[in-house]
CSV table of C-alpha atoms in Angstrom, one decimal:
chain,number,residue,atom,x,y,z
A,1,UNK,CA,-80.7,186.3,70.2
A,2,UNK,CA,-80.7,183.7,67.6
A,3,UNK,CA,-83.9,180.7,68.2
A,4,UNK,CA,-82.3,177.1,67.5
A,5,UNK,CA,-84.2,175.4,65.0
A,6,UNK,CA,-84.3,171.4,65.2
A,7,UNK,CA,-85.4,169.7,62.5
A,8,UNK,CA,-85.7,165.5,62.0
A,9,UNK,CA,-87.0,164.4,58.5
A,10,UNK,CA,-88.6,160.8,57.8
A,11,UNK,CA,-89.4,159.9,54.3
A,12,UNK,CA,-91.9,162.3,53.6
A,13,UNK,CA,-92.7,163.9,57.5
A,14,UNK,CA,-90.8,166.2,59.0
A,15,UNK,CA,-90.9,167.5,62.6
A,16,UNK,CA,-89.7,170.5,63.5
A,17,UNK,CA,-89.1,171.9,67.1
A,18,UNK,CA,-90.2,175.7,67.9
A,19,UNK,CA,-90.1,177.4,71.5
A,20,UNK,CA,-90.1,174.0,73.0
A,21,UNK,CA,-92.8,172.5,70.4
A,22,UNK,CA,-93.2,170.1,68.0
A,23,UNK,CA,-94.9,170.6,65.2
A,24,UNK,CA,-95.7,167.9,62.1
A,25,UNK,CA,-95.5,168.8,58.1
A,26,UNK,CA,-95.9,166.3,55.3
A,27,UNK,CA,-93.9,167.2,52.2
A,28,UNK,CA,-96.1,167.1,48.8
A,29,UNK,CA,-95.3,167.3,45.2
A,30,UNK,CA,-97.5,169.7,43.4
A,31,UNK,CA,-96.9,170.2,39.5
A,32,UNK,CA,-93.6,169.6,40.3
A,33,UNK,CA,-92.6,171.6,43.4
A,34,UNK,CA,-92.1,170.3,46.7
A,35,UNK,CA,-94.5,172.1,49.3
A,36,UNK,CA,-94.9,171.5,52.8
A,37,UNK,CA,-97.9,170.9,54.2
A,38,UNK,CA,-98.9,171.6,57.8
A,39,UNK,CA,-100.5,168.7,59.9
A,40,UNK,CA,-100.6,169.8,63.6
A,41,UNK,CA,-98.7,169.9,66.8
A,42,UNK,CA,-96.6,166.5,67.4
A,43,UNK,CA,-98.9,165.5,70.6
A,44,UNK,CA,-102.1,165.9,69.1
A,45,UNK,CA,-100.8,163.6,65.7
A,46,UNK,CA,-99.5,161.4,68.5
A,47,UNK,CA,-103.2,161.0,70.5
A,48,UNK,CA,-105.1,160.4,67.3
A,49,UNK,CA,-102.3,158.1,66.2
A,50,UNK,CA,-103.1,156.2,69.7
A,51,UNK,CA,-106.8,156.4,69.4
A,52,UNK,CA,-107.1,154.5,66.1
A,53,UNK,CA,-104.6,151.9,66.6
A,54,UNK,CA,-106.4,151.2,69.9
A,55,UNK,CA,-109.6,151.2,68.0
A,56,UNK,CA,-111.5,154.2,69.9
């Protein structure tokens, strides 16, 4: 059986959906290729997001 793989890019993040989680990757330039570079799963980016906009 085939996995659906969701994808939704902005600018340079992209989020990507896999067995019902969503994960975060920041594209990079280096010496002229285009990697992707791992950041964590999308609730955990969301809670520190949360936690230094409220200032904790």
């Amino acid at each position: 059986m085939t996995e659906k793989k969701t994808r939704y890019k902005y600018g340079d993040i992209i989020i990507r959906e896999r067995k019902g989680r969503y994960y975060v990757y920041k594209l990079e330039t280096i010496n002229g290729k285009v990697k992707e570079r791992y950041i964590g799963p999308l609730d955990d980016v969301v809670e520190t997001y949360e936690k230094f906009r409220s200032g904790g």
